[in-house]
PDB file of C-alpha atoms and ligand atoms in Angstrom:
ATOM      1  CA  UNK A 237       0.090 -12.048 -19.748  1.00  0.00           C
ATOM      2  CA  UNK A 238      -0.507 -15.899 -18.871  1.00  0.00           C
ATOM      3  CA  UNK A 239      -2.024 -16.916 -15.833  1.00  0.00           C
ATOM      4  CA  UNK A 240      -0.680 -19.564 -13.748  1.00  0.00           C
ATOM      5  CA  UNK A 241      -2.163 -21.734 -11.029  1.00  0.00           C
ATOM      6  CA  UNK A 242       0.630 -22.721  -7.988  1.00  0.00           C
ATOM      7  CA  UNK A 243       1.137 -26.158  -8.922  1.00  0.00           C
ATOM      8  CA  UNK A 244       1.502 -25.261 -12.905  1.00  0.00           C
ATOM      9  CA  UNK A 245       4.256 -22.668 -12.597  1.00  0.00           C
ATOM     10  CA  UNK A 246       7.067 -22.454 -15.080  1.00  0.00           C
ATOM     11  CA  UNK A 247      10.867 -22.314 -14.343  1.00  0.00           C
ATOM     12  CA  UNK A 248      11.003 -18.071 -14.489  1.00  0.00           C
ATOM     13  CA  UNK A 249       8.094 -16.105 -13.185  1.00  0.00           C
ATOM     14  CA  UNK A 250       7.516 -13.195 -11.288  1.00  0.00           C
ATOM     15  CA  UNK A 251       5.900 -12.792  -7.999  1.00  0.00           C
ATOM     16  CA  UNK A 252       4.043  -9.554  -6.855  1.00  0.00           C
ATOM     17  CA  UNK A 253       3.953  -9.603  -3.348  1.00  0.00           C
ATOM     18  CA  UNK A 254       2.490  -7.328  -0.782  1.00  0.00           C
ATOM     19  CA  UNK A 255       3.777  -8.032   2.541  1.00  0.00           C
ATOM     20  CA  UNK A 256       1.201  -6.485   4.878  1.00  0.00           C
ATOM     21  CA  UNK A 257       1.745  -2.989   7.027  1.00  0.00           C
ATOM     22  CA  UNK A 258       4.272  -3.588   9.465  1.00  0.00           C
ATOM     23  CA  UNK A 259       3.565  -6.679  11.791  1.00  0.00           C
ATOM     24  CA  UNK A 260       5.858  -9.595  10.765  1.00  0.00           C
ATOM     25  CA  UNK A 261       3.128 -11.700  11.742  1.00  0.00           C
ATOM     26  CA  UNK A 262       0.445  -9.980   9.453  1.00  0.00           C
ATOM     27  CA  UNK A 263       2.242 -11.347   6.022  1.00  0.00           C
ATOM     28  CA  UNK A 264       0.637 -13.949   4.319  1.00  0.00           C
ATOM     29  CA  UNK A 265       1.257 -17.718   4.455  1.00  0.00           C
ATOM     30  CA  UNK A 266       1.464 -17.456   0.620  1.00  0.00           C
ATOM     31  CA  UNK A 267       4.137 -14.849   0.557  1.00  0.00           C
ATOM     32  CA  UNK A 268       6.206 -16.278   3.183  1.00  0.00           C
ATOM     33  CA  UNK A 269       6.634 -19.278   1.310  1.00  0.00           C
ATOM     34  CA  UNK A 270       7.042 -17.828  -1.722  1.00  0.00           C
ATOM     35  CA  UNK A 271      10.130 -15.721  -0.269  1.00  0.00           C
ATOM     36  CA  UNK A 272      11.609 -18.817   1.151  1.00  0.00           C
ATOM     37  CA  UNK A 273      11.658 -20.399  -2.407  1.00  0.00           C
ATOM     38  CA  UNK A 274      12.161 -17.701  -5.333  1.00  0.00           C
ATOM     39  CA  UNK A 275      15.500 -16.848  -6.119  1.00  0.00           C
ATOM     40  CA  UNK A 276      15.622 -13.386  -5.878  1.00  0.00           C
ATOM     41  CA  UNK A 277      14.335 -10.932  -3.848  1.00  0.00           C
ATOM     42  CA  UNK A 278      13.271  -7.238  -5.504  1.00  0.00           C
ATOM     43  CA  UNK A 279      12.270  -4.207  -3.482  1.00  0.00           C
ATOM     44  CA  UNK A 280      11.876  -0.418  -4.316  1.00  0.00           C
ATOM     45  CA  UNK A 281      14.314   1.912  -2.910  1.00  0.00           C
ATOM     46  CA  UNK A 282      14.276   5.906  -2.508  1.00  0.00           C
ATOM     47  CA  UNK A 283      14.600   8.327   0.266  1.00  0.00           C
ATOM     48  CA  UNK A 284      10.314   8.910   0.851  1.00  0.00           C
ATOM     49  CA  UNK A 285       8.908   5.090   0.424  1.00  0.00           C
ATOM     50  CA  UNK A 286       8.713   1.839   1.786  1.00  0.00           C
ATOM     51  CA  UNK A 287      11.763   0.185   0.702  1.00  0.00           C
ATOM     52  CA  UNK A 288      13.499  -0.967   3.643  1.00  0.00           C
ATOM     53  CA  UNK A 289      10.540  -1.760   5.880  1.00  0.00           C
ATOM     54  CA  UNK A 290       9.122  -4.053   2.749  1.00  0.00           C
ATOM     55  CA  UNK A 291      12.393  -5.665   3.034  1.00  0.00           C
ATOM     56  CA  UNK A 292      12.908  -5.519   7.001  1.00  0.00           C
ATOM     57  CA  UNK A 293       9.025  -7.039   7.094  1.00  0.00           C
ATOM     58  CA  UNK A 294      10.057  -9.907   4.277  1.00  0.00           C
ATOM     59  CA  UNK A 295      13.341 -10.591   6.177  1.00  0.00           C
ATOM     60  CA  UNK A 296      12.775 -13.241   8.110  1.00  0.00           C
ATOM     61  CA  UNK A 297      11.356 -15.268   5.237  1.00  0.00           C
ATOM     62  CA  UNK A 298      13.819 -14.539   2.832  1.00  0.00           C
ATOM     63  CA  UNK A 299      16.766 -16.996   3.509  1.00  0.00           C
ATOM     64  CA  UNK A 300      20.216 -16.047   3.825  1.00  0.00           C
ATOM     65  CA  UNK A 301      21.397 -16.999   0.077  1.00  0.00           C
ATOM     66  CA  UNK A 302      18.721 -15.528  -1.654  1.00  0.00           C
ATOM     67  CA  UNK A 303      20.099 -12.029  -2.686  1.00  0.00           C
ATOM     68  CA  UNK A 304      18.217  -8.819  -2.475  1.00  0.00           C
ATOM     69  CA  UNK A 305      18.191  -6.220  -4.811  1.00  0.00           C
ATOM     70  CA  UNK A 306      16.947  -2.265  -4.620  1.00  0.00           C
ATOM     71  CA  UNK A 307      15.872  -1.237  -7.657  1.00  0.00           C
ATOM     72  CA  UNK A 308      15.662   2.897  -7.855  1.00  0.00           C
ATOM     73  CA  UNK A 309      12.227   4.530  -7.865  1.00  0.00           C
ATOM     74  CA  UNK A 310      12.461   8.383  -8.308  1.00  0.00           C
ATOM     75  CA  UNK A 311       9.605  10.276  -5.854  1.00  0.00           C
ATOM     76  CA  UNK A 312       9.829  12.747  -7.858  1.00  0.00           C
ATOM     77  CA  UNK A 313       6.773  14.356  -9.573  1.00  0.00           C
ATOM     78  CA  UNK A 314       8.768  14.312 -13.296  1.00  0.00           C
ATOM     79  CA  UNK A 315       6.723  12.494 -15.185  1.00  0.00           C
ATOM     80  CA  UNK A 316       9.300  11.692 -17.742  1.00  0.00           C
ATOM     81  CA  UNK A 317      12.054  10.730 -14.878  1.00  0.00           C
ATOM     82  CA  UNK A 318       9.084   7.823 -13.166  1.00  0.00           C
ATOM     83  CA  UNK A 319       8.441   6.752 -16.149  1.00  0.00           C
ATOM     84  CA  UNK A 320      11.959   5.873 -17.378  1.00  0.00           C
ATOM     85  CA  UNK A 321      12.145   4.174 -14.089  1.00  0.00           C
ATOM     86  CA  UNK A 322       9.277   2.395 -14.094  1.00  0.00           C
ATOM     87  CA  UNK A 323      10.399   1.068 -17.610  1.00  0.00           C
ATOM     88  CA  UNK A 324      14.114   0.504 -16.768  1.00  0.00           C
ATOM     89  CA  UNK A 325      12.726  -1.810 -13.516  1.00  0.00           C
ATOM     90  CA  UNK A 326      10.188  -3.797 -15.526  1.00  0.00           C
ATOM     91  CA  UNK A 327      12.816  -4.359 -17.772  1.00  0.00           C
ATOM     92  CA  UNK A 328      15.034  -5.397 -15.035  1.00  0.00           C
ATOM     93  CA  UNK A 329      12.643  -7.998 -13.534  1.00  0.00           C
ATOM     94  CA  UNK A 330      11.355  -9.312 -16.803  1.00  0.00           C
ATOM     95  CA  UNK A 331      15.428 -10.171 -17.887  1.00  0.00           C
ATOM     96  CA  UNK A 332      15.589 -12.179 -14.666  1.00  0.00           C
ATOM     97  CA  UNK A 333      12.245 -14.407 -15.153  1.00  0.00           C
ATOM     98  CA  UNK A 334      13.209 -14.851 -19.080  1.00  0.00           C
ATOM     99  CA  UNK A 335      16.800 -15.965 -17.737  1.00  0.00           C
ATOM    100  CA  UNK A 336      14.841 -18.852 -15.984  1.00  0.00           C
ATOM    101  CA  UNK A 337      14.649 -17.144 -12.588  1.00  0.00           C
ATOM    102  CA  UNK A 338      11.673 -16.951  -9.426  1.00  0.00           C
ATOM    103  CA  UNK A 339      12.075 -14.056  -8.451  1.00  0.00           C
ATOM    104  CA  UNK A 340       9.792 -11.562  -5.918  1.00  0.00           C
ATOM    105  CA  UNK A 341       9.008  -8.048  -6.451  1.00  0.00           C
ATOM    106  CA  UNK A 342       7.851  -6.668  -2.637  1.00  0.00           C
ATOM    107  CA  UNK A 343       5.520  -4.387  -1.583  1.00  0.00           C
ATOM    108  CA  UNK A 344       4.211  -2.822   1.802  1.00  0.00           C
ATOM    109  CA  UNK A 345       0.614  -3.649   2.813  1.00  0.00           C
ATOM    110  CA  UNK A 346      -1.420  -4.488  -0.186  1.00  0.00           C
ATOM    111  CA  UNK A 347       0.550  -5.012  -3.340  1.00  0.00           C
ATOM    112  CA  UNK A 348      -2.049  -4.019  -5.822  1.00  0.00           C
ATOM    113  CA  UNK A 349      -3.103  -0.507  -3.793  1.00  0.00           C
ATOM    114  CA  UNK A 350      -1.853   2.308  -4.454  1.00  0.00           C
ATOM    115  CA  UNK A 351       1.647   0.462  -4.934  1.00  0.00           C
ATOM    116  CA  UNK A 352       4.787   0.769  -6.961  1.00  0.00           C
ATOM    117  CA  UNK A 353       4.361  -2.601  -8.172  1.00  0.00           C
ATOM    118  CA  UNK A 354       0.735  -1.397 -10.356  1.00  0.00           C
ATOM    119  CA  UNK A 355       3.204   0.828 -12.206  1.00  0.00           C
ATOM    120  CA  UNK A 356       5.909  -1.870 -12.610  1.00  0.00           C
ATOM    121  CA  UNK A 357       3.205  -4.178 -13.808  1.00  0.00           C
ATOM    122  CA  UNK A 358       1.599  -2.399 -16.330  1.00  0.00           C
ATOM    123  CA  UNK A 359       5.185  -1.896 -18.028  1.00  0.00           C
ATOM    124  CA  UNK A 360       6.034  -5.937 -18.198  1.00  0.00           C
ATOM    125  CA  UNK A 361       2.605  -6.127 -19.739  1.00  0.00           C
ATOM    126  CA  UNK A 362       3.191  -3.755 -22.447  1.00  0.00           C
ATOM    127  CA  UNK A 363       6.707  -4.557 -22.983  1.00  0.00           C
ATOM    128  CA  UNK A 364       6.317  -8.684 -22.303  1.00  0.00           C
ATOM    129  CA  UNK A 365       2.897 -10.035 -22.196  1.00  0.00           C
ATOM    130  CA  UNK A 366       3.896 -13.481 -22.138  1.00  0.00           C
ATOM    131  CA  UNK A 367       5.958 -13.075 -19.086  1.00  0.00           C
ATOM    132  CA  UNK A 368       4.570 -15.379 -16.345  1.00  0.00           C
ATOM    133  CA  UNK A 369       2.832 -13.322 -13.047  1.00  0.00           C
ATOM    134  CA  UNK A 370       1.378 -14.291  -9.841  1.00  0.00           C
ATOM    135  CA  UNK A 371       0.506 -11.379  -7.715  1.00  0.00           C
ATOM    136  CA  UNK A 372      -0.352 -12.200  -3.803  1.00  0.00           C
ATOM    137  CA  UNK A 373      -2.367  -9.613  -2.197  1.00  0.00           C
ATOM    138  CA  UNK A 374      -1.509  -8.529   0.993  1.00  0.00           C
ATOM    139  CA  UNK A 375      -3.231  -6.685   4.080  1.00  0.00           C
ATOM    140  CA  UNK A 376      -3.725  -3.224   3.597  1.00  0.00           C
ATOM    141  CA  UNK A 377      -2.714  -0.341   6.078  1.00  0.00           C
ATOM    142  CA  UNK A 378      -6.406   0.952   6.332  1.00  0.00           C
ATOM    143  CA  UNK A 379      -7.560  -2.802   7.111  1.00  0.00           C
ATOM    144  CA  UNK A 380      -4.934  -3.058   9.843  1.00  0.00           C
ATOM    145  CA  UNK A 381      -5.589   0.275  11.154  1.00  0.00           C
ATOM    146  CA  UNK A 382      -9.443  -0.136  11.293  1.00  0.00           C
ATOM    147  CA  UNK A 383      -8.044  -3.573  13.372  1.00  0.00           C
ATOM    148  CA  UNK A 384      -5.621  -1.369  15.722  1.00  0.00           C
ATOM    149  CA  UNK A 385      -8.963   0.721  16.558  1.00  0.00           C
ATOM    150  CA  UNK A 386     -11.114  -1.992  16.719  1.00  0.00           C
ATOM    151  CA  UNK A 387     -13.811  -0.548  14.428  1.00  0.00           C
ATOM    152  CA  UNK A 388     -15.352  -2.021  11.756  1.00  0.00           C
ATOM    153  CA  UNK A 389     -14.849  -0.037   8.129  1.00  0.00           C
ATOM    154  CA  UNK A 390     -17.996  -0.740   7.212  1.00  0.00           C
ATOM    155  CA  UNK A 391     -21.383  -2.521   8.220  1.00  0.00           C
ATOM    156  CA  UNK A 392     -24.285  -3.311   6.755  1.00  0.00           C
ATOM    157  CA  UNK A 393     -25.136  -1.206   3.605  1.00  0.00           C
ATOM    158  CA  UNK A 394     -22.090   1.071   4.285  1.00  0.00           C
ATOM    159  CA  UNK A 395     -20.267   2.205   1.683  1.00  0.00           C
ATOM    160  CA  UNK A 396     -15.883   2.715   1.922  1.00  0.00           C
ATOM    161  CA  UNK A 397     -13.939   4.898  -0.267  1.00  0.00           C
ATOM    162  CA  UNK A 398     -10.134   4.900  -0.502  1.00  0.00           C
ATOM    163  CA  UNK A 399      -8.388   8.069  -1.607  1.00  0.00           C
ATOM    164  CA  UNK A 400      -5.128   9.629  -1.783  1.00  0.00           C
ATOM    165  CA  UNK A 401      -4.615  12.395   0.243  1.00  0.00           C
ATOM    166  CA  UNK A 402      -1.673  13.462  -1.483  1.00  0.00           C
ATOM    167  CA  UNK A 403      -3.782  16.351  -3.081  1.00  0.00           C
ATOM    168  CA  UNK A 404      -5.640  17.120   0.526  1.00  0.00           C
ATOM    169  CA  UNK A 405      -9.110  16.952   0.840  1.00  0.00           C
ATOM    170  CA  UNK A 406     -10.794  17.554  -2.543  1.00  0.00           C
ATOM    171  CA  UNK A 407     -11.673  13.618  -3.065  1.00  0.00           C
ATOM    172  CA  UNK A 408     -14.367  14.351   0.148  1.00  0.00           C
ATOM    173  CA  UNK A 409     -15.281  17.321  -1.374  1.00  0.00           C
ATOM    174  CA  UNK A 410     -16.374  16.568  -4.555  1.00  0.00           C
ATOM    175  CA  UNK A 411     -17.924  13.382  -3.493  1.00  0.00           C
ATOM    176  CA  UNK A 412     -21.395  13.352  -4.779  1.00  0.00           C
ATOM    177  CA  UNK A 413     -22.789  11.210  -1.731  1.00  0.00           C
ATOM    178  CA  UNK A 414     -20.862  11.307   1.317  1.00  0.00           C
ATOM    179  CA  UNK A 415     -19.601   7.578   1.588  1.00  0.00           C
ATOM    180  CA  UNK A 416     -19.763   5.878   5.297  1.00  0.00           C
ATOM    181  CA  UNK A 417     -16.130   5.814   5.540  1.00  0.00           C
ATOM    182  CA  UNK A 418     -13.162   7.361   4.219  1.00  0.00           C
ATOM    183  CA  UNK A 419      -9.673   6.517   4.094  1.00  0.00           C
ATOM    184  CA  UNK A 420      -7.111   8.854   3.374  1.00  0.00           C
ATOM    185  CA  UNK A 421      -3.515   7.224   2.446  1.00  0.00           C
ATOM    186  CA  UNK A 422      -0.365   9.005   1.692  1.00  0.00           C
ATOM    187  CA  UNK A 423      -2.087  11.715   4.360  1.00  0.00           C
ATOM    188  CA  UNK A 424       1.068  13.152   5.305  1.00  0.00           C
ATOM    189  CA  UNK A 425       2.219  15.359   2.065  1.00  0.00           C
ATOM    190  CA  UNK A 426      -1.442  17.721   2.676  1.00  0.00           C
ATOM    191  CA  UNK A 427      -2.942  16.824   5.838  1.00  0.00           C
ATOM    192  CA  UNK A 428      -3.925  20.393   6.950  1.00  0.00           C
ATOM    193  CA  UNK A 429      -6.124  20.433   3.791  1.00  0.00           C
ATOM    194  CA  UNK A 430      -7.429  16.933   4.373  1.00  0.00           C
ATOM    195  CA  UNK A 431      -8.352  17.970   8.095  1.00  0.00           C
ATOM    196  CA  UNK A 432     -10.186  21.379   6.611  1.00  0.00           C
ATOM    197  CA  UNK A 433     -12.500  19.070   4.303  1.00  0.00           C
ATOM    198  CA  UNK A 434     -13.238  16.509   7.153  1.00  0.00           C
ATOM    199  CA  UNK A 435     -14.176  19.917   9.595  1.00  0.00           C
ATOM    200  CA  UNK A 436     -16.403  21.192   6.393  1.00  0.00           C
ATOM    201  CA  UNK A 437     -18.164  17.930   6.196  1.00  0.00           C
ATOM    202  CA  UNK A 438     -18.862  17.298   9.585  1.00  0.00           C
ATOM    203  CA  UNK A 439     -16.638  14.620  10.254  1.00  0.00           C
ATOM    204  CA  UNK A 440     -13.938  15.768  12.681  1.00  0.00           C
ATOM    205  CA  UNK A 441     -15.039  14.077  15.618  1.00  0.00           C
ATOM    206  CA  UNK A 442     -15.600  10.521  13.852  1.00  0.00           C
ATOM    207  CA  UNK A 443     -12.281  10.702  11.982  1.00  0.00           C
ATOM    208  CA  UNK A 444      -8.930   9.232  13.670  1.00  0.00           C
ATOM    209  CA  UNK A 445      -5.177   9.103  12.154  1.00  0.00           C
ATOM    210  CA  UNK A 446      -3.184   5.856  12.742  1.00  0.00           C
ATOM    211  CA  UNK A 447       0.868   6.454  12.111  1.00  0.00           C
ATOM    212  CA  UNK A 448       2.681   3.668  11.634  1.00  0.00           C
ATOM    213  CA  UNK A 449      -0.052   0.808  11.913  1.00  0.00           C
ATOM    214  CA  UNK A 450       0.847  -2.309  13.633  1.00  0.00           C
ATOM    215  CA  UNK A 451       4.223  -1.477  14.028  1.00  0.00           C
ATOM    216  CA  UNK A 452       6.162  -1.286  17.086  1.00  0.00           C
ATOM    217  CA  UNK A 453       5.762   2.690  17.572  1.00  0.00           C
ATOM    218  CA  UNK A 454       2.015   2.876  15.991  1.00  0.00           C
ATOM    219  CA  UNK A 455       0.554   6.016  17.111  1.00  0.00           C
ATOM    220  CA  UNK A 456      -3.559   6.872  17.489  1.00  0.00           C
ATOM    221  CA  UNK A 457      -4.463  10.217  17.011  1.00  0.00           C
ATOM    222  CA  UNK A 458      -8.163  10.582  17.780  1.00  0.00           C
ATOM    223  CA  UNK A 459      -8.313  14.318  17.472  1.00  0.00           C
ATOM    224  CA  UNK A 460      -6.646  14.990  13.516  1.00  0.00           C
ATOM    225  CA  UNK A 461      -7.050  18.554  14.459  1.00  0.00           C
ATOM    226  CA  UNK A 462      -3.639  18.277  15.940  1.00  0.00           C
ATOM    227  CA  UNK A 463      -1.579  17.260  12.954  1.00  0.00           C
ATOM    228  CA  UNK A 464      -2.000  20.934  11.458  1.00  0.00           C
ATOM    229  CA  UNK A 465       0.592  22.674  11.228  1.00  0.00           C
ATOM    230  CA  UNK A 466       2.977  19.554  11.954  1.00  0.00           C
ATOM    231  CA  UNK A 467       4.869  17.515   9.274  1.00  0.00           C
ATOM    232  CA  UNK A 468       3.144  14.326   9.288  1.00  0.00           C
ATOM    233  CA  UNK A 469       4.805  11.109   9.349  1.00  0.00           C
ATOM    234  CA  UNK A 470       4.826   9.486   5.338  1.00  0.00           C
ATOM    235  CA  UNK A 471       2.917   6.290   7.338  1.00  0.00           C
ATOM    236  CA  UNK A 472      -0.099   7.738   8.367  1.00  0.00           C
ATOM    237  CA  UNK A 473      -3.417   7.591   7.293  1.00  0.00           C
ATOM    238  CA  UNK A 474      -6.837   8.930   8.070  1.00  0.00           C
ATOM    239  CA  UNK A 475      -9.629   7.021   8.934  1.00  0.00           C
ATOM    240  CA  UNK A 476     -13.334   8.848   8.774  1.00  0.00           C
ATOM    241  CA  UNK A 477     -16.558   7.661   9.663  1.00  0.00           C
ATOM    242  CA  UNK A 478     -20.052   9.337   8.954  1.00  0.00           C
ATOM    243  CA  UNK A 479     -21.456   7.809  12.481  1.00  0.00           C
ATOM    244  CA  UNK A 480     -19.959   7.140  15.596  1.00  0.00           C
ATOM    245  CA  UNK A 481     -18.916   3.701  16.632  1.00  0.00           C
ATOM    246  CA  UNK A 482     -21.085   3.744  19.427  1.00  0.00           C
ATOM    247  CA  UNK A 483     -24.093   4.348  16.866  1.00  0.00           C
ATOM    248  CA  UNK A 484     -25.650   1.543  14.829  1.00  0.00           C
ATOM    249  CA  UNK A 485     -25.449   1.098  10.889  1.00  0.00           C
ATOM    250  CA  UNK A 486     -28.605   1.453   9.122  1.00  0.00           C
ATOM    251  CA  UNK A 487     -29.950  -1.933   9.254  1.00  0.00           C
ATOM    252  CA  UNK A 488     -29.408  -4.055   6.430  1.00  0.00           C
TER     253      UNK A 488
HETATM  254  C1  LIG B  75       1.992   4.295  -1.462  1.00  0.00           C
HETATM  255  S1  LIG B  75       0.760   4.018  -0.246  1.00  0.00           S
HETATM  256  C2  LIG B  75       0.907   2.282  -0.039  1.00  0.00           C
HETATM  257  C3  LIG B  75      -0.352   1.624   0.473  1.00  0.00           C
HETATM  258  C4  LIG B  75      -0.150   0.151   0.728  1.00  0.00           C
HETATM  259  N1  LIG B  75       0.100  -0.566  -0.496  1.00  0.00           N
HETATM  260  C5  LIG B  75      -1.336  -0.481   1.441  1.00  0.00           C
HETATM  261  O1  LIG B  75      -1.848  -1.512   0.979  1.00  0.00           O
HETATM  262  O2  LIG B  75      -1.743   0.007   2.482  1.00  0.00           O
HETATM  263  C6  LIG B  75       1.576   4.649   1.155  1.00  0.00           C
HETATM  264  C7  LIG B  75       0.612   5.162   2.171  1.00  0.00           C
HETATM  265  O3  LIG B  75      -0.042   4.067   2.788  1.00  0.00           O
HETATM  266  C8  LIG B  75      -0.292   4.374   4.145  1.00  0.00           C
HETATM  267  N2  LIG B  75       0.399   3.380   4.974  1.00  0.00           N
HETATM  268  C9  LIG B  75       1.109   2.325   4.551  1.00  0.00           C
HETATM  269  N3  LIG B  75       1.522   1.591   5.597  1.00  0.00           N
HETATM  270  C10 LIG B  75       1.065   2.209   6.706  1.00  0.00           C
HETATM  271  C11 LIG B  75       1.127   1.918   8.091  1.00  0.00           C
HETATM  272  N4  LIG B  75       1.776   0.827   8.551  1.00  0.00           N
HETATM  273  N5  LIG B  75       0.501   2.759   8.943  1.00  0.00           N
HETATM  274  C12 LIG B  75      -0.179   3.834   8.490  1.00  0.00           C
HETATM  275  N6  LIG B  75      -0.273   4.166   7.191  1.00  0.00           N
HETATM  276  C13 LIG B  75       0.337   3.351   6.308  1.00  0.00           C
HETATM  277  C14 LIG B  75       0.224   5.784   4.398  1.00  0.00           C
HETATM  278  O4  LIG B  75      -0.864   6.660   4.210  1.00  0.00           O
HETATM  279  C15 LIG B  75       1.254   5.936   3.291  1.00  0.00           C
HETATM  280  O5  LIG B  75       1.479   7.301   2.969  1.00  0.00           O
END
């Protein structure tokens, strides 16, 4: 894969953009004008992800002839089915930039965490290595969530871990050394279990879930206790401390 600086960029490349968690105003200068220029817009689309509030966020940027395409992402846990997709889509997006083409490939928050487009970009690499990439980071959820509840993620010699919590709580649990802080993503699928490892580690009381971060309805729930039992919301994620905020970090 070649790597391109912004004023060297060949007719047909691909963008990867993340376009932040929710709050028009919290995508990047760098995306927003690379939406206003490419020609094409690409999202994911399927019933459980972020397809249509990527888009929705990117909207305003994207001007009114530039068309915008779905492409199909199974959530399915078929290996065989994601992978066909992931190949069919990088195929997709790599026939547009070798056709001469700018086109975008969206992504909510961050577009290199825990993101469609990782999956998408592994397959142009394997399939076209010389296709021409630019991916533009974008805020994460857990950065604007730590931001809604104005507390730091980490201080001093603090450490951070990001996990899935699609599986529930085992990444705590088979932590070696507790980390400082912990964020769970993709909480909702197994929160009761992620709850039961943050109430065996000691950590109910410093952990908080933010649904729907920066967004219009973004909910705080300070006591997690109360999302057993409950369907959570797909955008919610849990944010754990070791100390309270109200406590110092170990001095540097
Ligand atoms: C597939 S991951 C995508 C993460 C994203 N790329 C990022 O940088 O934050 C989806 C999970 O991210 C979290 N998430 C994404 N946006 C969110 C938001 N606005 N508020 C709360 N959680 C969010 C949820 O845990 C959701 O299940």
């Amino acid at each position: 894969m070649t790597t391109h600086t912004a004023s060297d960029v060949p007719p047909g490349i691909l963008y990867g953009l993340g376009v932040g968690p929710g709050d028009p105003e919290l995508i990047t200068l760098k995306a927003a004008r690379v939406l206003n220029s490419v020609d094409a817009v690409y999202a994911a689309a399927s019933s459980k992800n972020s397809y249509s509030l990527a888009v929705s966020i990117a909207r305003p940027h994207i001007p009114d002839r530039t068309p915008i395409h779905m492409l199909q992402f199974p959530m399915i846990s078929d290996g065989g089915a994601r992978q066909d997709a992931w190949t069919a889509n990088a195929r997709v997006l790599i026939e547009a930039v070798e056709a001469g083409r700018r086109v975008a490939f969206i992504t909510l928050g961050d577009s290199m965490t825990y993101s469609t487009y990782g999956y998408v970009l592994r397959e142009i690499k394997r399939q076209a290595p010389h296709l021409p990439v630019i991916s533009v980071p974008g805020v994460t959820s857990y950065q604007a969530a730590a931001a809604s509840l104005n507390t730091p993620l980490v201080e001093a010699e603090e450490s951070l871990l990001v996990v899935s919590g699609a599986c529930g709580g085992d990444h705590l649990r088979h932590c070696q050394a507790l980390p400082d802080t912990v964020v769970f993503l993709k909480a909702y699928r197994n929160v009761d279990d992620i709850v039961t490892a943050l109430t065996e580690a000691g950590r109910l009381e410093t952990s908080v879930g933010v649904t729907r971060c920066s967004q219009p309805d973004e909910r705080i729930t300070r006591d997690v206790r109360t999302f057993r039992g409950r369907q959570a919301s797909y955008w919610t994620l849990i944010l754990s401390k070791k100390r309270r905020d109200d406590e110092p970090p170990v001095a540097d």
